mmCIF file of C-alpha atoms and ligand atoms in Angstrom:
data_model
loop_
_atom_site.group_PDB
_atom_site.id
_atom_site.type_symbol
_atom_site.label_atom_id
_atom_site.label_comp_id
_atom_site.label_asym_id
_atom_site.label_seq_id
_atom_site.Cartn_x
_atom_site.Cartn_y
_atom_site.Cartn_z
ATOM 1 C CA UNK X 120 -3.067 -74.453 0.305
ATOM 2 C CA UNK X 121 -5.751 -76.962 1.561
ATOM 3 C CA UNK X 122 -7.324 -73.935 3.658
ATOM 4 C CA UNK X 123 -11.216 -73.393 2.473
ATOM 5 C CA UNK X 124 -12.164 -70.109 1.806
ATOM 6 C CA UNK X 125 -15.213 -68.345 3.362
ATOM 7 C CA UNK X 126 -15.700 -65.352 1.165
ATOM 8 C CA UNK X 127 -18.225 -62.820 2.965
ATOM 9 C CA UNK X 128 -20.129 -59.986 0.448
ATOM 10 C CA UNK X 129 -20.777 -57.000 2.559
ATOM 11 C CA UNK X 130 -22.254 -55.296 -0.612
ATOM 12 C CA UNK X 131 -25.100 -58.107 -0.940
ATOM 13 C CA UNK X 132 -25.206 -57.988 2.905
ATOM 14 C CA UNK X 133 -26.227 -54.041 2.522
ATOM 15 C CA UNK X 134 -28.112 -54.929 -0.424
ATOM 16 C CA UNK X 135 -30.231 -56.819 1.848
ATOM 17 C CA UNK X 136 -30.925 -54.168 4.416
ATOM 18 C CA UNK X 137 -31.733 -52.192 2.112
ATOM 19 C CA UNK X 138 -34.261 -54.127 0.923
ATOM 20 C CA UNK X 139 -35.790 -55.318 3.943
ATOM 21 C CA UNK X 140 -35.317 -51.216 4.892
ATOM 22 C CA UNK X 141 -37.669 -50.594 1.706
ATOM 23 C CA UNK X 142 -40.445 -52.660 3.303
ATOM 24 C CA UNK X 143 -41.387 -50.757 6.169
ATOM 25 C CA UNK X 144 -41.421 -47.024 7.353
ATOM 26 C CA UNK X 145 -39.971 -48.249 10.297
ATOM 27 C CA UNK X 146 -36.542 -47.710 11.528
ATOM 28 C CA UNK X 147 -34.199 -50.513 10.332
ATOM 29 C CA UNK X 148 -32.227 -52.152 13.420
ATOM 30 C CA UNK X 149 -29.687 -55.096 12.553
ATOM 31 C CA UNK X 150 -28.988 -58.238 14.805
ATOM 32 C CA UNK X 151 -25.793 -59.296 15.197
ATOM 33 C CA UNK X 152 -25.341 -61.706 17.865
ATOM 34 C CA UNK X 153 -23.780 -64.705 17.730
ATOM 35 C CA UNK X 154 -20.884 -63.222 15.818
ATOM 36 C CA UNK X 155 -22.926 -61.696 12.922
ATOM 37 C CA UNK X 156 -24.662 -65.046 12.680
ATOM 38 C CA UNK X 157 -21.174 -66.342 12.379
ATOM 39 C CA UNK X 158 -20.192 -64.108 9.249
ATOM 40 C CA UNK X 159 -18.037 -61.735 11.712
ATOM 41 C CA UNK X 160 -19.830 -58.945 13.996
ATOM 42 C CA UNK X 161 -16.855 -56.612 13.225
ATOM 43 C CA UNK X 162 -16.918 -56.768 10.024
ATOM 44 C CA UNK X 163 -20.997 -56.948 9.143
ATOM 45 C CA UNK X 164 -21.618 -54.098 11.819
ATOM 46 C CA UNK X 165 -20.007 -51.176 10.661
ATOM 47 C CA UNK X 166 -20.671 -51.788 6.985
ATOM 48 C CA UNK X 167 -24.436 -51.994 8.520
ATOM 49 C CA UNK X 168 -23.508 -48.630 10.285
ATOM 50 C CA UNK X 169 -22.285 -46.922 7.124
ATOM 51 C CA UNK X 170 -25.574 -47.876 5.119
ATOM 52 C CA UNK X 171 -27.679 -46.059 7.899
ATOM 53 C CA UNK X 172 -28.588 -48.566 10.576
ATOM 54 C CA UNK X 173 -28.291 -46.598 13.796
ATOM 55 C CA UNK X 174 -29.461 -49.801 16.204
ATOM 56 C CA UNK X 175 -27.613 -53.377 16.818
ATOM 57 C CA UNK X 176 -29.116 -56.292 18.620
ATOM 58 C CA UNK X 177 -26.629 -58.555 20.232
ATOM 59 C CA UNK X 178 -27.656 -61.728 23.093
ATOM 60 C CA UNK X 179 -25.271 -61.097 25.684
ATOM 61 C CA UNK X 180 -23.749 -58.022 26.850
ATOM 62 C CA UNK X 181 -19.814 -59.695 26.053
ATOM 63 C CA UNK X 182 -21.294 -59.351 22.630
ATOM 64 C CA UNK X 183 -21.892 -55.879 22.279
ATOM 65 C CA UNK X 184 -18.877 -54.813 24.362
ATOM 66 C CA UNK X 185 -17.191 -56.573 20.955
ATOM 67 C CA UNK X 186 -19.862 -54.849 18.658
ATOM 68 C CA UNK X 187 -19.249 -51.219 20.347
ATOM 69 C CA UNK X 188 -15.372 -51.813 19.991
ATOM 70 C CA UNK X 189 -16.220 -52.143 16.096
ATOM 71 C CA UNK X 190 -18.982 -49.478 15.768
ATOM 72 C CA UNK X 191 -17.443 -46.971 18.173
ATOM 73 C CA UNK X 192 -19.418 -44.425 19.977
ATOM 74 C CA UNK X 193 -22.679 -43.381 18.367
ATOM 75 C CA UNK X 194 -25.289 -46.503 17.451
ATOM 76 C CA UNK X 195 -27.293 -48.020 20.166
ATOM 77 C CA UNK X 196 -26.600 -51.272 21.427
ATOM 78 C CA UNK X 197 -29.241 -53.583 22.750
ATOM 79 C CA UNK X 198 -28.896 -56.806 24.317
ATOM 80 C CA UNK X 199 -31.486 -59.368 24.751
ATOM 81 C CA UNK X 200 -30.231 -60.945 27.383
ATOM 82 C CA UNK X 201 -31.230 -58.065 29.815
ATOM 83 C CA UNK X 202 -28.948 -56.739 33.021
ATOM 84 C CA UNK X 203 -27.591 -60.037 34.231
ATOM 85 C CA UNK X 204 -25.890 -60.383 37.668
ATOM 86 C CA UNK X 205 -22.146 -59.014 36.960
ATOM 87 C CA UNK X 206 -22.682 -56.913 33.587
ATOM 88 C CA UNK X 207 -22.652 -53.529 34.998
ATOM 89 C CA UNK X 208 -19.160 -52.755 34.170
ATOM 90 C CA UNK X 209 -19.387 -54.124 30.604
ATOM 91 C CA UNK X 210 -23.038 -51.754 30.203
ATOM 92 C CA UNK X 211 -21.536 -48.913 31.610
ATOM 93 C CA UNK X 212 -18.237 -48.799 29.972
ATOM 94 C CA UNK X 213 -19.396 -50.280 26.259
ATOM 95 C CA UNK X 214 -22.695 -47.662 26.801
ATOM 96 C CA UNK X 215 -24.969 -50.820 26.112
ATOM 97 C CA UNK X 216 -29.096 -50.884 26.048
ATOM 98 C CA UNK X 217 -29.588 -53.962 28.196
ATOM 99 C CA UNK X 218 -33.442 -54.958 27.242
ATOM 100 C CA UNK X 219 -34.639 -55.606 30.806
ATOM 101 C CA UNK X 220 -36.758 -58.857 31.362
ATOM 102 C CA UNK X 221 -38.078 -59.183 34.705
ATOM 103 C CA UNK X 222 -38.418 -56.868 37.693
ATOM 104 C CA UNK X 223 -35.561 -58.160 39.278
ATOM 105 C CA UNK X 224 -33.145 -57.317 36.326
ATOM 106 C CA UNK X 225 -34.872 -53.889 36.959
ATOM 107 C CA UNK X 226 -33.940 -53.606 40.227
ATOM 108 C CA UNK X 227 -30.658 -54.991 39.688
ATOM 109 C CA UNK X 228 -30.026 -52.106 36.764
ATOM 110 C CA UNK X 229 -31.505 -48.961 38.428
ATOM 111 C CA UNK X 230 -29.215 -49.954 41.341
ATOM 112 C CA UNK X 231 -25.999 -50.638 40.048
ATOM 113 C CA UNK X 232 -26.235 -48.209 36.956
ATOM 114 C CA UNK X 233 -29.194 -45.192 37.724
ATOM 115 C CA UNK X 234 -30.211 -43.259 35.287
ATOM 116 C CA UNK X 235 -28.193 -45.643 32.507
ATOM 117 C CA UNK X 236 -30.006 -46.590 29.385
ATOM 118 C CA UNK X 237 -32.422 -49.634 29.176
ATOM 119 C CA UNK X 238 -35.347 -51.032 27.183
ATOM 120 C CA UNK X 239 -37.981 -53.068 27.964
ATOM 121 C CA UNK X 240 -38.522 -57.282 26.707
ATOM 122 C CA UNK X 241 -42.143 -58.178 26.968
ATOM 123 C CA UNK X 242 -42.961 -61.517 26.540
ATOM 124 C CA UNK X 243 -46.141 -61.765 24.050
ATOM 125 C CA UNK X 244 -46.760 -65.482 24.421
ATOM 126 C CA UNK X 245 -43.548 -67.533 23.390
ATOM 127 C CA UNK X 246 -42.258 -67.946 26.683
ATOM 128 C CA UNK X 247 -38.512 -67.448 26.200
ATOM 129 C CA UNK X 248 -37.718 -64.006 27.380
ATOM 130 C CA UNK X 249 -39.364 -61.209 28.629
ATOM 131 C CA UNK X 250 -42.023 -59.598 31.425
ATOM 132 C CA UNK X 251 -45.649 -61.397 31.391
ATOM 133 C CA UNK X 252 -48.917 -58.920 31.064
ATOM 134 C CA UNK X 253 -49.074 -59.165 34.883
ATOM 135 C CA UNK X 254 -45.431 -58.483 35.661
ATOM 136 C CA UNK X 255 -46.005 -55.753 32.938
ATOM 137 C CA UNK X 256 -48.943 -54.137 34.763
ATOM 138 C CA UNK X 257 -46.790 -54.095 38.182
ATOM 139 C CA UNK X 258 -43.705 -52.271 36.634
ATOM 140 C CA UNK X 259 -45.189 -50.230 33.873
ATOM 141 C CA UNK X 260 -45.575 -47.295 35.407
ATOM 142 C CA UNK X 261 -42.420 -46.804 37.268
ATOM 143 C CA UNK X 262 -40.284 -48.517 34.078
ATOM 144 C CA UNK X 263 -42.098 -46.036 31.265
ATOM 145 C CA UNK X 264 -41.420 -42.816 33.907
ATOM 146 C CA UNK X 265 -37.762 -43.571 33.492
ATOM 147 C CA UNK X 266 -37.923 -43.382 29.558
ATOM 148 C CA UNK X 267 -37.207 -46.688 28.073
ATOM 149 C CA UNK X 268 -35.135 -46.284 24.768
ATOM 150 C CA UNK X 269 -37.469 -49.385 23.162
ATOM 151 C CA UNK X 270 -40.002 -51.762 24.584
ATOM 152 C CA UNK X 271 -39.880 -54.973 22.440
ATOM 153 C CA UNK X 272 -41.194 -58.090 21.949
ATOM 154 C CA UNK X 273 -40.545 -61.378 19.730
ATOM 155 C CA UNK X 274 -43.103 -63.344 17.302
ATOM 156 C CA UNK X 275 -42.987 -67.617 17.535
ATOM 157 C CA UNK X 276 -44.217 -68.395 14.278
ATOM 158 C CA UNK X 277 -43.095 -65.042 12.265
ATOM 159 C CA UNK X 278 -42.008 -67.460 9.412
ATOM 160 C CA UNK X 279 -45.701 -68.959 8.834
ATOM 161 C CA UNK X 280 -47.321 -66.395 7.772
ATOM 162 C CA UNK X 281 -50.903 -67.972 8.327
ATOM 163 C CA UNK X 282 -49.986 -69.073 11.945
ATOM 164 C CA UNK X 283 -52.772 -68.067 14.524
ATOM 165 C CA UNK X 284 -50.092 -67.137 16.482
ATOM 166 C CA UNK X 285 -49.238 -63.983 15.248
ATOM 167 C CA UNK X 286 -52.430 -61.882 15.465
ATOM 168 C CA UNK X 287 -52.643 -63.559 18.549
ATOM 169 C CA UNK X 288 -49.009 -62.135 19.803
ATOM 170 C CA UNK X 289 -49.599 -58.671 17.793
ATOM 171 C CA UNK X 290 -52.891 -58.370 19.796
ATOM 172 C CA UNK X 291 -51.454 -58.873 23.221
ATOM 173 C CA UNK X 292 -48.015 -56.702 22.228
ATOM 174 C CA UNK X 293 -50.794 -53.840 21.327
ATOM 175 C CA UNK X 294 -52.233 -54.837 24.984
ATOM 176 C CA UNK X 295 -49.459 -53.674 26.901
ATOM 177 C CA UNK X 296 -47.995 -51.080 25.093
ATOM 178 C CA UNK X 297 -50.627 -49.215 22.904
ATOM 179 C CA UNK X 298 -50.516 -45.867 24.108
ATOM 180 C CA UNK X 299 -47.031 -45.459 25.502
ATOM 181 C CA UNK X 300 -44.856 -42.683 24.338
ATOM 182 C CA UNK X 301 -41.642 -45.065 23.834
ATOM 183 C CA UNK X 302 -40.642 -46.473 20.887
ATOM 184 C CA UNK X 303 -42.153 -49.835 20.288
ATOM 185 C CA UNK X 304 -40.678 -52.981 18.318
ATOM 186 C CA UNK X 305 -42.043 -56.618 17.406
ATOM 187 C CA UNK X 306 -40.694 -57.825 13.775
ATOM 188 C CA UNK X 307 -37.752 -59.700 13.101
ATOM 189 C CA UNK X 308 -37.065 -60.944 9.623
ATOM 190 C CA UNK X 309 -40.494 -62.774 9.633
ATOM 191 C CA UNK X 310 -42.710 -60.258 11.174
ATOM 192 C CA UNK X 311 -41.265 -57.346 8.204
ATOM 193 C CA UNK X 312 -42.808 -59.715 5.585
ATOM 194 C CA UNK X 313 -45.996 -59.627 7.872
ATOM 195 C CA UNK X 314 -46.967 -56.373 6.942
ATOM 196 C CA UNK X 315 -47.366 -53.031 8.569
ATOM 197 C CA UNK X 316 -49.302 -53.762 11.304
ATOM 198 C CA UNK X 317 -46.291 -55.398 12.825
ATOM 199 C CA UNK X 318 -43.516 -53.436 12.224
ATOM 200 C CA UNK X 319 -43.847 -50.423 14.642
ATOM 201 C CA UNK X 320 -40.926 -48.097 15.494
ATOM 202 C CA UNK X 321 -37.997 -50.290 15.070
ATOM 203 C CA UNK X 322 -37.621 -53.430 13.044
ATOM 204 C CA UNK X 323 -35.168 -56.288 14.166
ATOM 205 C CA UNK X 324 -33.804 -58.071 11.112
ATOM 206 C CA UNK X 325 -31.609 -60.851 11.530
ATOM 207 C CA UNK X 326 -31.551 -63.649 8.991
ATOM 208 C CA UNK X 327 -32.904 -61.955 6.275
ATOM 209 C CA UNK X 328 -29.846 -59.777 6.152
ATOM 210 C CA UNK X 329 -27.127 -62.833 6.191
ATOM 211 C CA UNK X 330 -29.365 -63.920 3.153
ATOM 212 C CA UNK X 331 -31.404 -66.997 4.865
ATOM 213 C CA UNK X 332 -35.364 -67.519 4.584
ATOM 214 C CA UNK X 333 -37.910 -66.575 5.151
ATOM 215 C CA UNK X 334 -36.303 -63.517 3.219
ATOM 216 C CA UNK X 335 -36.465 -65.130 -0.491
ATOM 217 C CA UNK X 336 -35.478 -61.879 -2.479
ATOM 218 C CA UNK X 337 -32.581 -62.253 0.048
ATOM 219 C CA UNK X 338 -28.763 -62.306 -2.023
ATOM 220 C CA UNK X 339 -26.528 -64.510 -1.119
ATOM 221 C CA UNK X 340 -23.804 -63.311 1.351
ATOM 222 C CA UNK X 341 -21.643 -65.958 2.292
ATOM 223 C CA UNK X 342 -19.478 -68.503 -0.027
ATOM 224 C CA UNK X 343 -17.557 -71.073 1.189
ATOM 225 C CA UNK X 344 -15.183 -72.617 -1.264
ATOM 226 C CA UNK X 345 -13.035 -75.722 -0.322
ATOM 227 C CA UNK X 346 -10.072 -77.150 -1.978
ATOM 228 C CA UNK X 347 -9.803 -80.372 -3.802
ATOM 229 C CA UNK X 348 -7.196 -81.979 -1.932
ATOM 230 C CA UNK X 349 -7.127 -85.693 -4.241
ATOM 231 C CA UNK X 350 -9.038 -87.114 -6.977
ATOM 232 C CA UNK X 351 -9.136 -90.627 -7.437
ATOM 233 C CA UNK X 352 -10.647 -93.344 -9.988
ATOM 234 C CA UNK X 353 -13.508 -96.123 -8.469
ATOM 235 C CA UNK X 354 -14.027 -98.971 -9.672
ATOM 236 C CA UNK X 355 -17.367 -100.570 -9.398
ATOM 237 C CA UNK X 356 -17.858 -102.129 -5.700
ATOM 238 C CA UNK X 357 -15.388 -100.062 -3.715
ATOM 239 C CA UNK X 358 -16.244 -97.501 -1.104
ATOM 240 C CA UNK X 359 -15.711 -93.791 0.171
ATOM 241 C CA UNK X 360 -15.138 -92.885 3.565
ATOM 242 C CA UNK X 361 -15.552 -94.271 7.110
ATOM 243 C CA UNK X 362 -17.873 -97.358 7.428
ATOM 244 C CA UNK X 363 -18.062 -97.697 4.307
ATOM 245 C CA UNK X 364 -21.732 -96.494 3.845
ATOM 246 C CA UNK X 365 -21.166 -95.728 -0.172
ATOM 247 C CA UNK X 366 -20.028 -98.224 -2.979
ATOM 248 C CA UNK X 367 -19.912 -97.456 -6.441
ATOM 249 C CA UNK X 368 -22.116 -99.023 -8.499
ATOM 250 C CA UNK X 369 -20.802 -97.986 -11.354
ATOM 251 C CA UNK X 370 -17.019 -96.596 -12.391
ATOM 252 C CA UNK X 371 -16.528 -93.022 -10.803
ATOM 253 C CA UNK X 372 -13.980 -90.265 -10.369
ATOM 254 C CA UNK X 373 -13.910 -88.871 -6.415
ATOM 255 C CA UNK X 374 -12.796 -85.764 -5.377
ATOM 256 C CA UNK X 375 -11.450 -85.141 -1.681
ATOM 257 C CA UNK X 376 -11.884 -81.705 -0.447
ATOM 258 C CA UNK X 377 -10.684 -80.134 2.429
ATOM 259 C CA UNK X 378 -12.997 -79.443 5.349
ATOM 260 C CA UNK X 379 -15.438 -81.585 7.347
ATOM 261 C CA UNK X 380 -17.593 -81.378 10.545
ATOM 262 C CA UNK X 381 -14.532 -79.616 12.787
ATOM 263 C CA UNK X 382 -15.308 -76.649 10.260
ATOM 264 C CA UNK X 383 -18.995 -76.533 11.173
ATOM 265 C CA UNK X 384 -20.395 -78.709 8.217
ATOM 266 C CA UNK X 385 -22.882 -80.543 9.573
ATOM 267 C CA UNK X 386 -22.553 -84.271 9.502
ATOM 268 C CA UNK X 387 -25.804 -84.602 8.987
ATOM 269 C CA UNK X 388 -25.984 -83.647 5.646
ATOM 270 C CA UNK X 389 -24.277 -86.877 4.665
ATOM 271 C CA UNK X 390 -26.227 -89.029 2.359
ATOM 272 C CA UNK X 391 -28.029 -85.633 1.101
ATOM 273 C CA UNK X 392 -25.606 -83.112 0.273
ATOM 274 C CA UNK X 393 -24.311 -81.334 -2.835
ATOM 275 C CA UNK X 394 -20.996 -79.256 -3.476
ATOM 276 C CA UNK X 395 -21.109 -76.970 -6.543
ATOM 277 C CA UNK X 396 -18.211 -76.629 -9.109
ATOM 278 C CA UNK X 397 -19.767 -73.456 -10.778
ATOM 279 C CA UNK X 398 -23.465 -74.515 -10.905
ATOM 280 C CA UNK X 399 -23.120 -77.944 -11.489
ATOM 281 C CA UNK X 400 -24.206 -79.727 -8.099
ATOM 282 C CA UNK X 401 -21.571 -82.602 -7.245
ATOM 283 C CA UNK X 402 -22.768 -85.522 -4.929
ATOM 284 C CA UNK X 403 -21.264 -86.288 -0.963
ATOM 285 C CA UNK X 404 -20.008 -89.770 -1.228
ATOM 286 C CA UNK X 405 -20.738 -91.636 2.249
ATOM 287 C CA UNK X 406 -19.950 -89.892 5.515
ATOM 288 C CA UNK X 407 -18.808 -86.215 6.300
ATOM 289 C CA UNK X 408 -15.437 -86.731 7.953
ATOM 290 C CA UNK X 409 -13.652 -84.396 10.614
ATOM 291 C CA UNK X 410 -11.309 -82.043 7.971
ATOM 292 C CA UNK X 411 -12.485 -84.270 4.594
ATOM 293 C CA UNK X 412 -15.781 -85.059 2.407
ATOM 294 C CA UNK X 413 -15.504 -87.243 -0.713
ATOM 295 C CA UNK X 414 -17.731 -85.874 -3.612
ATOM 296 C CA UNK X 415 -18.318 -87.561 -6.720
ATOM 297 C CA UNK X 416 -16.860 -85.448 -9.449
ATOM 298 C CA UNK X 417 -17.573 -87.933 -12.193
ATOM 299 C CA UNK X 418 -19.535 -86.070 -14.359
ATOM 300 C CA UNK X 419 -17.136 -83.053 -14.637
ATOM 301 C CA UNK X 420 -15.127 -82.820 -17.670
ATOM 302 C CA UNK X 421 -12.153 -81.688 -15.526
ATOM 303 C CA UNK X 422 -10.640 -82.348 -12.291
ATOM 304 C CA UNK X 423 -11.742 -79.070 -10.221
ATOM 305 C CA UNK X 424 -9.732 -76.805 -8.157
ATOM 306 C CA UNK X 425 -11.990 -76.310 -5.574
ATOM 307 C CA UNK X 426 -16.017 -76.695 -5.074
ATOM 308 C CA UNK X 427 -18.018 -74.658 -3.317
ATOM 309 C CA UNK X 428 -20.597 -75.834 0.015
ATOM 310 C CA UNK X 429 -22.381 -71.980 -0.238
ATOM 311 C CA UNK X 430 -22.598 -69.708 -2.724
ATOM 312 C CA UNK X 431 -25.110 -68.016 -5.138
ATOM 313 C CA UNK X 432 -26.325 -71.703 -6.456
ATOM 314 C CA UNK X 433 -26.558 -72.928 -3.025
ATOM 315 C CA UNK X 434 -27.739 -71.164 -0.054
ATOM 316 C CA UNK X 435 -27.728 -71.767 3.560
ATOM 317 C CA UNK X 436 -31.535 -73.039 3.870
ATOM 318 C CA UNK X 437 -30.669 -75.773 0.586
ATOM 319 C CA UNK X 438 -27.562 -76.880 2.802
ATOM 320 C CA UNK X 439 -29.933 -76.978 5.841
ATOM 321 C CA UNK X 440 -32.631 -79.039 4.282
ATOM 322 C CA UNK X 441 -30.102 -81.765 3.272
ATOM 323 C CA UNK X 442 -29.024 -81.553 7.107
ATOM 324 C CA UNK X 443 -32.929 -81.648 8.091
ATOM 325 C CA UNK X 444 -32.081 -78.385 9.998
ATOM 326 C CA UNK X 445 -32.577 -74.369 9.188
ATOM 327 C CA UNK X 446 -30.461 -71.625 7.425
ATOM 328 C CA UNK X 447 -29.382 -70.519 10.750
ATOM 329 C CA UNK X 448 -27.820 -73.179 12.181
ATOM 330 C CA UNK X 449 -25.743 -73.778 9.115
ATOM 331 C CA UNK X 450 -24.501 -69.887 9.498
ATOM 332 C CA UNK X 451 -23.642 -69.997 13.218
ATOM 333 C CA UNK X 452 -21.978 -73.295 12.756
ATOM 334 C CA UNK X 453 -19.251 -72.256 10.176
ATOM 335 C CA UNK X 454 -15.985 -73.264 11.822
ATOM 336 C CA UNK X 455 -12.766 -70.866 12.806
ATOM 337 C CA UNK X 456 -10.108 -72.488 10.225
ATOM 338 C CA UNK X 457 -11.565 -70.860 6.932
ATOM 339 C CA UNK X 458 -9.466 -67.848 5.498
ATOM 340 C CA UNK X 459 -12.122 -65.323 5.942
ATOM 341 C CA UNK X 460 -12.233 -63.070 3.019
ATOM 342 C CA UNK X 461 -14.651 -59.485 3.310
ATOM 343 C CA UNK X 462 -15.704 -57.929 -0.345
ATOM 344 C CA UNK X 463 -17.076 -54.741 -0.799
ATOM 345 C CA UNK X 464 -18.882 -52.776 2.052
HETATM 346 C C1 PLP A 653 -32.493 -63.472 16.778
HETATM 347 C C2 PLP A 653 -33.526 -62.462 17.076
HETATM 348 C C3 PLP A 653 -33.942 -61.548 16.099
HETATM 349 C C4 PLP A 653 -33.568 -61.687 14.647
HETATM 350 O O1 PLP A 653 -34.327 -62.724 14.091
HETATM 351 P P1 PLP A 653 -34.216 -63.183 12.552
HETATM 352 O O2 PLP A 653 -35.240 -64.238 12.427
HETATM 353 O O3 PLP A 653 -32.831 -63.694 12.390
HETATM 354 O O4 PLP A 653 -34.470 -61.993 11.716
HETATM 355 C C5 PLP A 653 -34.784 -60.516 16.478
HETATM 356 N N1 PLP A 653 -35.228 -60.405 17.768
HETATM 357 C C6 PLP A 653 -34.880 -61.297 18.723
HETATM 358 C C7 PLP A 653 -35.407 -61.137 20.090
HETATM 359 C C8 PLP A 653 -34.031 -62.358 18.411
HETATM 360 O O5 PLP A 653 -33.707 -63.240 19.359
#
C-alpha cells in the first residue's frame, strides 16, 4: 500500500488541554475550526467534550453545524464569523453562538432569530473582526440587556510575549467590558502563557492543543508516516527529481516515498526538509513533487519501510521553519488521501 498514514493521538491531544486547563482558573474552551486544524473536528471534539471542555470555537457557522452533529446537544458552539446574511437556519437548527461583530449582524440576528443565543466580538486593536470602542459604546447597552453568553476579543502579538501590544489590547479589552456581568474572554494559546491577567472567564486554545508553539510543553499529536515506494543507488553526478536542482556529489542510496504537495506538504520545504526513520533525520533530495519526495537514505543501515514527515522527533513548527512558514499552516494543509488513523481518546 503506497497510502501515507496520518496517525492522530487523541490521548496527547487531551493531554494537552489538560495542561493548558492547569494554567488558568479559567474555563477551558477548545477551537476547532478549520476541521480541528485539519486533524478532524469530529473526531478531536468529542474526545475534547469527554475531558470536560463544555465550549467549541469554530469560523463559520457550516463549521459548527458539522461540530454540533459530532458533539450533540449540550456544549456551546461559537462562531467567529458572527450572524452572516443566510445563516439563520444553520444557528437555529445546530443551536449555534454566533459571536456578533458589528451592529448590523445585530440587527440582522435579533430579527431573524429573537431571543436566540449570541456573544459579542470586540475588536481590541488588530483590526480583523469585531465592534470598535465607538461602535461598542452605541450598542452596549441594548446588546448586554439581552444577556450575551461571552463577549470576546483576540490578541495580535499573543506569541511575543514582550510585544507592546498586548498590555496595550488587555487595557482597551478592560475598557469596554470591565464591569459587565457577562462572561468575558481574550486568550488564545498565546495569551494563557501571558498570565492571569489575560485569561478571564473563558480561555480559547487552539494551537496549543494540536501540539504547535507557542505551547512548548505541548505533545505531539499528529504523525504522518509515508511509504517508501523505491530505493535506488546514485552515482556521483546524477540527479533527483524535476529540474534537476540536486546532484550527488558523492555515491548515495535514495529513497522515494509516497506523498508530495497534492497531500498538503508544502513545496516549500524543498532544499530544507528532513523525514525521520525513527529519530534519525533523512535529507529531501531536490524538489517536492505532486504524490513523491526523494530522500537520501544513505546513511541508514537498512532500506526503510516507511519515514515519517511528523511525529514526536519532528513537529509541525520544525516542518514549518524548513517551509519559512508556521505550525499552523503545516496542520491545516495536510491533504485528504492519508488513511487517517485516531488512537486513544
Ligand atoms: C484561531 C483563533 C483562536 C485560537 O488560536 P490559537 O493561536 O490557535 O490558540 C482563538 N480565538 C480566535 C478569535 C481565533 O481566530
Amino acid at each position: 500500500m503506497a497510502q501515507a498514514q496520518l496517525i492522530i493521538d487523541l490521548d496527547a491531544l487531551c493531554a494537552n488541554w489538560r495542561a493548558l486547563d492547569a494554567l488558568s482558573r479559567s474555563e477551558t474552551g477548545a477551537v476547532v475550526k478549520a476541521d480541528g486544524y485539519g486533524l478532524g473536528a469530529a473526531r478531536v471534539a468529542p474526545a475534547l467534550a469527554k475531558q470536560g471542555a463544555r465550549r467549541f470555537f469554530v469560523a463559520l457557522a457550516e463549521e459548527g453545524a458539522a461540530v454540533r452533529q459530532a458533539l450533540g446537544q449540550g456544549p456551546e458552539i461559537c462562531v467567529f464569523s458572527g450572524h452572516m446574511e443566510g445563516d439563520a437556519a444553520l444557528i437555529r437548527d445546530a443551536r449555534l453562538t454566533p459571536m456578533i461583530n458589528s451592529i448590523d449582524q445585530m440587527l440582522r440576528h435579533v430579527e431573524a432569530l429573537p431571543g436566540h443565543a449570541f456573544g459579542i466580538q470586540l475588536d481590541s486593536g488588530m483590526n480583523r473582526l469585531g465592534m470598535e470602542p465607538a461602535e461598542w459604546s452605541a450598542l452596549r447597552d441594548i446588546a448586554l440587556a439581552q444577556k450575551p453568553r461571552l463577549v470576546m476579543s483576540h490578541l495580535a502579538c499573543a506569541d511575543e510575549p514582550d510585544h507592546a501590544m498586548n498590555a496595550q489590547q488587555l487595557h482597551c479589552f478592560r475598557e469596554m467590558t470591565d464591569g459587565i456581568e457577562a462572561p468575558r474572554s481574550l486568550s488564545a494559546t498565546g495569551g494563557i502563557l501571558l498570565g492571569e491577567a489575560y485569561h478571564f472567564d473563558v480561555t480559547r486554545p487552539g494551537i496549543g492543543l494540536y501540539g504547535g508553539l507557542p505551547f512548548e510543553r505541548a505533545q505531539s499529536v499528529a504523525r504522518l508516516s509515508i511509504p517508501v515506494i523505491q530505493m535506488r543507488d546514485l552515482a556521483p553526478g546524477e540527479t533527483v527529481g524535476y529540474g534537476n536542482t540536486f546532484a550527488a556529489a558523492a555515491p548515495m542510496r535514495v529513497a522515494t516515498i509516497a506523498a508530495g504537495y497534492a497531500d498538503g506538504i508544502l513545496r516549500a520545504q524543498g532544499p530544507k526538509g528532513y523525514l525521520l526513520a525513527d529519530d534519525r533525520p533523512c535529507k529531501i533530495l531536490g524538489r517536492v513533487s505532486m504524490d513523491l519526495i526523494g530522500v537520501d537514505v544513505t546513511h541508514l543501515g537498512e532500506a526503510p519501510q516507511s519515514l515519517d514527515l511528523l511525529g514526536p522527533h519532528q513537529g509541525v513548527d520544525q516542518v514549518a521553519d524548513y517551509a519559512g512558514t508556521i505550525g499552523y499552516e503545516v496542520l491545516t494543509s495536510l491533504g485528504a488521501r492519508y488513511a487517517r488513523r485516531y488512537i486513544g481518546g
